[in-house]
Short mmCIF file of C-alpha atoms and ligand atoms in Angstrom, two decimals:
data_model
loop_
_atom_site.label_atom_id
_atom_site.label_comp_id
_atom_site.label_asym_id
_atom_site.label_seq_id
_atom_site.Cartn_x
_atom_site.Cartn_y
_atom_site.Cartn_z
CA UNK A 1 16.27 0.92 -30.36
CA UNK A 2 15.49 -0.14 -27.15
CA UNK A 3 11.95 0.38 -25.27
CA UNK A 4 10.97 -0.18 -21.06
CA UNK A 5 8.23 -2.62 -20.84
CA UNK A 6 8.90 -4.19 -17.88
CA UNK A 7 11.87 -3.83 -14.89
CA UNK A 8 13.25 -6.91 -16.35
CA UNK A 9 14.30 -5.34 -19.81
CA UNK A 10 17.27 -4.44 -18.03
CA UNK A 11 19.97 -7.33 -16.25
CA UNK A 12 20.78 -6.19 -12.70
CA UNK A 13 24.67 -5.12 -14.50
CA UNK A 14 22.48 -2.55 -16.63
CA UNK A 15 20.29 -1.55 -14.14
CA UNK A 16 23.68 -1.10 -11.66
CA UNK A 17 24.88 1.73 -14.10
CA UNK A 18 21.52 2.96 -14.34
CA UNK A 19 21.26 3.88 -10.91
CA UNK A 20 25.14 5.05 -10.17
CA UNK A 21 24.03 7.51 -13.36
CA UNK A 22 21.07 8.49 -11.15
CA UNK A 23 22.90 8.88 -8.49
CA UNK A 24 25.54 11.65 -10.01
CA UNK A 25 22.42 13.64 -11.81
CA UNK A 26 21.37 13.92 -8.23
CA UNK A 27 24.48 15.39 -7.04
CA UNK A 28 25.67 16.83 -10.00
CA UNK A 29 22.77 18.33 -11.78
CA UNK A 30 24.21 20.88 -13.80
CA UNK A 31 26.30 18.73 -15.33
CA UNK A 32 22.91 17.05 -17.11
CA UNK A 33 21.28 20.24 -17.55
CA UNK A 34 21.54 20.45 -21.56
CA UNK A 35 22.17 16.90 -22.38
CA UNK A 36 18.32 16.63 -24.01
CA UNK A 37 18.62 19.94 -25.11
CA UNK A 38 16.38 19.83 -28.64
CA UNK A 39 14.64 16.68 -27.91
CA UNK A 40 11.09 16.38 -27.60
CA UNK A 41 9.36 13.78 -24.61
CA UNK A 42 5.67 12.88 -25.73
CA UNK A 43 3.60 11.97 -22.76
CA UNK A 44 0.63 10.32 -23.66
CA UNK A 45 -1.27 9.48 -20.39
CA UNK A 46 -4.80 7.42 -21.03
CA UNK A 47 -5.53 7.47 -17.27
CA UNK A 48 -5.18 9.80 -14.61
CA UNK A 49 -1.71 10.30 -13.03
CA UNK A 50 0.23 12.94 -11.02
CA UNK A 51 3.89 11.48 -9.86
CA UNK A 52 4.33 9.28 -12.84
CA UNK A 53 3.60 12.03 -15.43
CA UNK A 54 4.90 15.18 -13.61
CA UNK A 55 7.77 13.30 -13.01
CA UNK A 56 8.63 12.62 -16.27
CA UNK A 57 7.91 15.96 -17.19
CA UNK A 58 10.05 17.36 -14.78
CA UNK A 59 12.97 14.69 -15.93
CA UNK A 60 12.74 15.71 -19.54
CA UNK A 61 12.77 19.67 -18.40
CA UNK A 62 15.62 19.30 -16.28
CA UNK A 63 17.58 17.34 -18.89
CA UNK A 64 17.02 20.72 -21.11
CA UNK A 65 14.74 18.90 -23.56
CA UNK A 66 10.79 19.45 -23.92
CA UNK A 67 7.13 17.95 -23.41
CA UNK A 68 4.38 17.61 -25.35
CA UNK A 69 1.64 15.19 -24.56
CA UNK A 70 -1.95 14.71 -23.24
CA UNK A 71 -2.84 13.24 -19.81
CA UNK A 72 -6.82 12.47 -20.47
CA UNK A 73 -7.93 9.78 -23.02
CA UNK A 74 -10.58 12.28 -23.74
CA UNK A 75 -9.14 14.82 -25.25
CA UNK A 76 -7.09 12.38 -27.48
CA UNK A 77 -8.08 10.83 -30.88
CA UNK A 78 -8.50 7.37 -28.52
CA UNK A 79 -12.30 9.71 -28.41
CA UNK A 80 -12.55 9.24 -31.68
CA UNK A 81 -11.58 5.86 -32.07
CA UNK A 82 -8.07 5.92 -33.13
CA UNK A 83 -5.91 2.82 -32.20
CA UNK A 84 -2.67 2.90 -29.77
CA UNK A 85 -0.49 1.68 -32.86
CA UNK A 86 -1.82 4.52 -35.58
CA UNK A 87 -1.39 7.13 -32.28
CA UNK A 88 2.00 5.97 -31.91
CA UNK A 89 3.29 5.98 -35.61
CA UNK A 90 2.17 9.51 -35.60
CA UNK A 91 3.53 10.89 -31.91
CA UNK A 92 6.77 9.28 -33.83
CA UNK A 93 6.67 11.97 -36.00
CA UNK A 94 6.78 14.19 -33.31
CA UNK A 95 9.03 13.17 -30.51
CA UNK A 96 11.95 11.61 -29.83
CA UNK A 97 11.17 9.53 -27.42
CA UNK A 98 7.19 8.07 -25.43
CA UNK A 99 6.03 7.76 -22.46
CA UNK A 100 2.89 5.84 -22.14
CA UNK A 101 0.27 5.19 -19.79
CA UNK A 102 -3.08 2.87 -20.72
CA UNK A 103 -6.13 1.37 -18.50
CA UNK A 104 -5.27 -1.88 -20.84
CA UNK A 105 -2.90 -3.96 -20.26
CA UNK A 106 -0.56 -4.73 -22.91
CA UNK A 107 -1.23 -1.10 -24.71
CA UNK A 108 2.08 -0.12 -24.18
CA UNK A 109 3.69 -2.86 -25.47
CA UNK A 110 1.28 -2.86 -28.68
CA UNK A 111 2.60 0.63 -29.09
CA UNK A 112 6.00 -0.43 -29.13
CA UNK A 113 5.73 -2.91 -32.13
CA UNK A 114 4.96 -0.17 -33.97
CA UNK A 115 6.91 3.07 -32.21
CA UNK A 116 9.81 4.35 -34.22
CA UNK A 117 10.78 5.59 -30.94
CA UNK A 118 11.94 4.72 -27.74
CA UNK A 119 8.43 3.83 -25.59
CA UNK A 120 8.18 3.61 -21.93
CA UNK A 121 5.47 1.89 -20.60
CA UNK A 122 4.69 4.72 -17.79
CA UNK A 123 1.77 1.59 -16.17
CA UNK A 124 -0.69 -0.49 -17.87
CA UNK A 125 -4.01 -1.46 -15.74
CA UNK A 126 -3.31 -4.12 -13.42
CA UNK A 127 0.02 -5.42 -14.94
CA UNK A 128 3.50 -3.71 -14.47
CA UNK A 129 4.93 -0.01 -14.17
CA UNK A 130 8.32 -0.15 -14.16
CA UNK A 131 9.57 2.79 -13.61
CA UNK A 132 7.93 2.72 -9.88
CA UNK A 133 9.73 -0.18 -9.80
CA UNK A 134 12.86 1.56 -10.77
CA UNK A 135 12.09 4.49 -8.62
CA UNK A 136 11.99 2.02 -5.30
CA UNK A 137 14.48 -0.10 -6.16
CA UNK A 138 17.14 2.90 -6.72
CA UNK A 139 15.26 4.25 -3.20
CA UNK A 140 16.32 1.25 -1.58
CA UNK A 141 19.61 1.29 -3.10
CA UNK A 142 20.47 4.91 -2.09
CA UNK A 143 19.07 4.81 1.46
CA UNK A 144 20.32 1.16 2.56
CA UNK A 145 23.29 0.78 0.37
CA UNK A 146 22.01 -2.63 -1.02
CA UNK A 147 19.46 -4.76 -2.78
CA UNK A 148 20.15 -8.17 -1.48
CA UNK A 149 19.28 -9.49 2.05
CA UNK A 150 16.03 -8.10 3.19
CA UNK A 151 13.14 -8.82 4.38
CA UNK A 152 10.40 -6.69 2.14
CA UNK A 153 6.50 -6.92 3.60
CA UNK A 154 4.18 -5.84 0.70
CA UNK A 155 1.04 -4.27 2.30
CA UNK A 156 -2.21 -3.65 0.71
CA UNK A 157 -3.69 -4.10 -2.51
CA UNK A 158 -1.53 -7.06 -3.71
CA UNK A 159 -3.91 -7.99 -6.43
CA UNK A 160 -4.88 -4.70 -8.55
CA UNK A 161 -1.87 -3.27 -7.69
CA UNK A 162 0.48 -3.14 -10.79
CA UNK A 163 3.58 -1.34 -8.74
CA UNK A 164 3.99 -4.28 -6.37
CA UNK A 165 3.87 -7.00 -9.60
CA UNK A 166 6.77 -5.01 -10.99
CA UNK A 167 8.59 -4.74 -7.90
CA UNK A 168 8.48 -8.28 -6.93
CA UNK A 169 9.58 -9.14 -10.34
CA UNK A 170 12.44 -7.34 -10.34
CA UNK A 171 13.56 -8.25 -6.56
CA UNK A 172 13.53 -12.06 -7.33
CA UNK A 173 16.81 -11.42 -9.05
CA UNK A 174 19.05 -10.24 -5.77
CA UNK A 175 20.34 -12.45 -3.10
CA UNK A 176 18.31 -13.56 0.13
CA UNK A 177 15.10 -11.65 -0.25
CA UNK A 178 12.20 -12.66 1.67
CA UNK A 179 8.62 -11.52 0.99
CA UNK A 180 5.85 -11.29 3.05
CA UNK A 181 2.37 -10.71 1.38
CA UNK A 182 -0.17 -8.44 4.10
CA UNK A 183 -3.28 -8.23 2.89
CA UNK A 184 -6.87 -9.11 2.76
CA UNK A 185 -7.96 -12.53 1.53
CA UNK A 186 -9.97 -10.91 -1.50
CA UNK A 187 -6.82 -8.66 -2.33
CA UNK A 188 -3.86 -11.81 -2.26
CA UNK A 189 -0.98 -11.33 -5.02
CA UNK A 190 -2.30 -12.97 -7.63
CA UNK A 191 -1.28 -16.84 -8.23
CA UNK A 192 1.38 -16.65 -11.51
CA UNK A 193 3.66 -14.61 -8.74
CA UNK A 194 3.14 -17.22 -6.19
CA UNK A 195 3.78 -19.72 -8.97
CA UNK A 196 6.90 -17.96 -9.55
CA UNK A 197 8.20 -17.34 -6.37
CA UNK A 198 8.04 -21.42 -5.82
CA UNK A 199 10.07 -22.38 -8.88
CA UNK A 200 12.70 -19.95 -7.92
CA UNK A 201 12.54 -20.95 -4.51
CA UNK A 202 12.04 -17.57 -3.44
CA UNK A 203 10.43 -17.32 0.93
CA UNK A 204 7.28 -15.70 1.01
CA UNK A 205 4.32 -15.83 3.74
CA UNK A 206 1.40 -14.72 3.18
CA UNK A 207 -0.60 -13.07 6.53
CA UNK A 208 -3.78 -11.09 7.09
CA UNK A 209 -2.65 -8.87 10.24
CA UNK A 210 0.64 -6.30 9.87
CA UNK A 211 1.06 -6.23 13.62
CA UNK A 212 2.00 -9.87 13.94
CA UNK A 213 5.14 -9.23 11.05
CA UNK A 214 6.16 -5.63 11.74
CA UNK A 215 8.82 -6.89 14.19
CA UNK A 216 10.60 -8.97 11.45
CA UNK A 217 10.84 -6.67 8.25
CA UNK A 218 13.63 -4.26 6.71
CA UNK A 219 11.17 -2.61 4.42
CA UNK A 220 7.46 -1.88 4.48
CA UNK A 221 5.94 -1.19 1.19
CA UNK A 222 2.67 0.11 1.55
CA UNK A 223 -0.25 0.23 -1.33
CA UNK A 224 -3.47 1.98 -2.14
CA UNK A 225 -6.49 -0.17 -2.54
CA UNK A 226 -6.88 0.27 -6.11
CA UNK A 227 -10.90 2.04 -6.46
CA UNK A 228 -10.72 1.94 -10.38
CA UNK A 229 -10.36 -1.98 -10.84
CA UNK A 230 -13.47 -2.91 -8.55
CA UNK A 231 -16.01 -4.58 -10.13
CA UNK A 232 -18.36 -3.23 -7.34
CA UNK A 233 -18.42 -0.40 -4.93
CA UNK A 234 -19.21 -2.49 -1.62
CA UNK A 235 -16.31 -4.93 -2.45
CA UNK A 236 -14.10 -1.66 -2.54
CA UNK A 237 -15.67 0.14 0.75
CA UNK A 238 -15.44 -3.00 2.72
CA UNK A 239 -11.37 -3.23 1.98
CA UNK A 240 -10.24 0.73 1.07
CA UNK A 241 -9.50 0.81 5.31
CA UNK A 242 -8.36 -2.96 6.14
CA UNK A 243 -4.74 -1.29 7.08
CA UNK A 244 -3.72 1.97 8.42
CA UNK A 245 -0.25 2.30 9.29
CA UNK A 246 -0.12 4.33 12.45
CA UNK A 247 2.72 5.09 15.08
CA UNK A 248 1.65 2.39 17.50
CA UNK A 249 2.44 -0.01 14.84
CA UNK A 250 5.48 1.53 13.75
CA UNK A 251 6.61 1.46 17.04
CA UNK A 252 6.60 -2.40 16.51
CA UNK A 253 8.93 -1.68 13.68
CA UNK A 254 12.83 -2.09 13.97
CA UNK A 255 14.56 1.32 13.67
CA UNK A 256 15.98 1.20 10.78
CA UNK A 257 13.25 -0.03 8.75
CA UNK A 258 11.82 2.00 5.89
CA UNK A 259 8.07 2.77 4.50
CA UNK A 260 7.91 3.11 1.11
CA UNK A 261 4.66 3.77 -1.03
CA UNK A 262 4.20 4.46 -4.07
CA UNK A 263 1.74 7.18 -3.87
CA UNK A 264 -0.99 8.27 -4.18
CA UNK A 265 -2.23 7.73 -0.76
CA UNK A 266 -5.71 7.93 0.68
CA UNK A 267 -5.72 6.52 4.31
CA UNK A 268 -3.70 3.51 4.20
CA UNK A 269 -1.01 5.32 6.19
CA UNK A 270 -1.50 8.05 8.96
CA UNK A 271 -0.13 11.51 7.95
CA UNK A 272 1.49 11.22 11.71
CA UNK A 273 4.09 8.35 10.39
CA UNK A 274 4.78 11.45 8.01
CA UNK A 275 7.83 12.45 10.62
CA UNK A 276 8.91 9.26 11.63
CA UNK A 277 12.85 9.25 10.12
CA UNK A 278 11.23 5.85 8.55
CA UNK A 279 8.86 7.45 6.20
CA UNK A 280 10.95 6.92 2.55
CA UNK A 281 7.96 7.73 0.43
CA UNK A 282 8.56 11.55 -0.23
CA UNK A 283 12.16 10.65 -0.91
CA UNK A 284 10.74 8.35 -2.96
CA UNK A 285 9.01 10.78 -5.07
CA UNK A 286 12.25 12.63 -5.20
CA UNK A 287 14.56 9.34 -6.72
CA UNK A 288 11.57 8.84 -9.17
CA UNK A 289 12.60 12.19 -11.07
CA UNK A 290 16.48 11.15 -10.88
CA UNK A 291 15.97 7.70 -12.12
CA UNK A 292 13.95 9.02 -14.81
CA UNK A 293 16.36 11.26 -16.07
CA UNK A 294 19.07 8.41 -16.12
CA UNK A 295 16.16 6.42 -18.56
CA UNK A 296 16.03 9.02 -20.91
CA UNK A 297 19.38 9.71 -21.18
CA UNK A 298 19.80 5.76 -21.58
CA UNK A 299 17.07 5.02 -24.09
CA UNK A 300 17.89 8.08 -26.02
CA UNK A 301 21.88 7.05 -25.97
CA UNK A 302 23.13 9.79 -24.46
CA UNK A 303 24.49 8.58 -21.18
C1 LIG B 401 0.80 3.99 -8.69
C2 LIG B 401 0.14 3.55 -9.98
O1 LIG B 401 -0.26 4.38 -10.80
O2 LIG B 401 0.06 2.35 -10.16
N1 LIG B 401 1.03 5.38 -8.65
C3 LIG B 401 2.19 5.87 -9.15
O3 LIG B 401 2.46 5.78 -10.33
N2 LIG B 401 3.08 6.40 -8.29
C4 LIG B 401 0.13 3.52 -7.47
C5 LIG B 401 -1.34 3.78 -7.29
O4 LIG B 401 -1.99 4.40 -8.13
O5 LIG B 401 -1.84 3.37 -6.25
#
């Protein structure tokens, strides 16, 4: 039994066949249309989410299986004190296969050790949620036709932000990609990455102003500043506007490069970039519910 806990739980042969699979659900959908049908998706969601757990939702629907699940921590037996690995043993009993999201990190995992079924770790706190990371990197794939040789600029909240962890982790393992880190000196990618990028011998800057690198990069991947993992509210007001993506600066972007994000946004990109041919983050949302539906079929061994 095999469970997602991080992008790199698949090599970049398994993740190949993952994506060509979500790349026929999206053109042939009908042809997926009963292959859950009977099987049971538990979503169990300990902090608020709308893409993530809709779109998993929507996956396990449109695979002709069905969803159970709760999306507050409240209204859970975590209220009453129940542990991830007794809630787990029992949602076992119910479903065929978990999708998890936690505010600690590691819950998923801790859930797995003791899962009888399939788990997907749907984002724990500041760590890794790899299924964003599956969701841009089969974005990428489908729109440019490759993973290798880019230039990616990763703009925002580099240090809460769990979806650009993942992400760098898994684009370490393609050819000739160069990062370069945007962001606020308080908000840097936090140093194991760094670390890891210099053993590899991966290129990465690390700059405080957008403008100066728009002109150089192949891919924009823009972040929320993440509100919830503030330890204070003035840190969090001083940095939730340090970048707003706006046409001017987009008009210092090549043509052809794309804006991703992983959603949700607040003002970290102008709803007037919205038309720009460059926007990719709607699409985005769009892969997220095809690459989904290749997972399940995958983990459940049905593909
Ligand atoms: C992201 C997350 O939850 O980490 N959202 C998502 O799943 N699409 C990004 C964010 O909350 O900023």
């Amino acid at each position: 039994m095999r469970h997602l806990m991080s992008p790199l739980d698949f090599t970049t042969s398994e993740l190949d066949k993952l994506f060509d699979l979500a790349n026929d659900i999206e053109h042939n959908p009908a042809k997926y249309a009963h292959a859950c049908d009977g099987k049971i998706m538990a979503t169990c969601f300990y902090e608020p989410s709308t893409r993530t757990r809709l779109s998993f939702e929507s996956a396990m629907t449109r695979l002709g299986g069905s969803v159970i699940g709760f999306s507050d921590a409240n209204s859970s037996s975590a209220a009453k004190g129940e542990s991830v690995s007794d809630t787990i043993r029992v949602i076992s009993c119910y479903a065929d296969i978990c999708a998890m999201r936690h505010f600690k990190e590691g819950a998923p995992m801790v859930a797995s050790e003791k899962a009888e079924i399939p788990v997907i770790n749907a984002g724990d706190g500041g760590h890794q949620h790899p299924t964003q990371t599956l969701t841009d990197l089969l974005t990428i794939r489908s729109l440019k036709g490759r993973l290798n040789n880019f230039t990616i600029g990763l703009c925002g909240d580099l240090k809460f932000g769990r979806t650009v962890h993942s992400l760098i982790n898994a684009l370490v393992r393609y050819d000739n990609i160069k990062f370069i880190f945007i962001s606020p000196e308080e908000l840097k990618v936090p140093d194991y990455i760094t670390e890891m990028l210099k053993e590899k011998n991966i290129p990465y800057e690390e700059v405080i102003r957008l403008e100066n690198v728009m002109p150089e990069l192949d891919m924009l991947y823009m972040t929320r500043v993440q509100k919830e993992r503030f330890f204070n509210e003035e840190d969090y007001m001083r940095l939730k506007d340090f970048y707003i993506l706006d046409p001017a600066k987009m008009e210092l972007a090549k043509d052809d490069m794309l804006v991703l994000h992983p959603l949700p946004r607040v003002n970290e990109i102008s709803v007037e970039v919205d038309n720009d041919p460059r926007a990719a983050y709607f699409k985005q949302a769009r892969y997220g519910v095809y690459v989904r539906m290749a997972l399940i079929l995958t983990l459940l061994e049905l593909a």
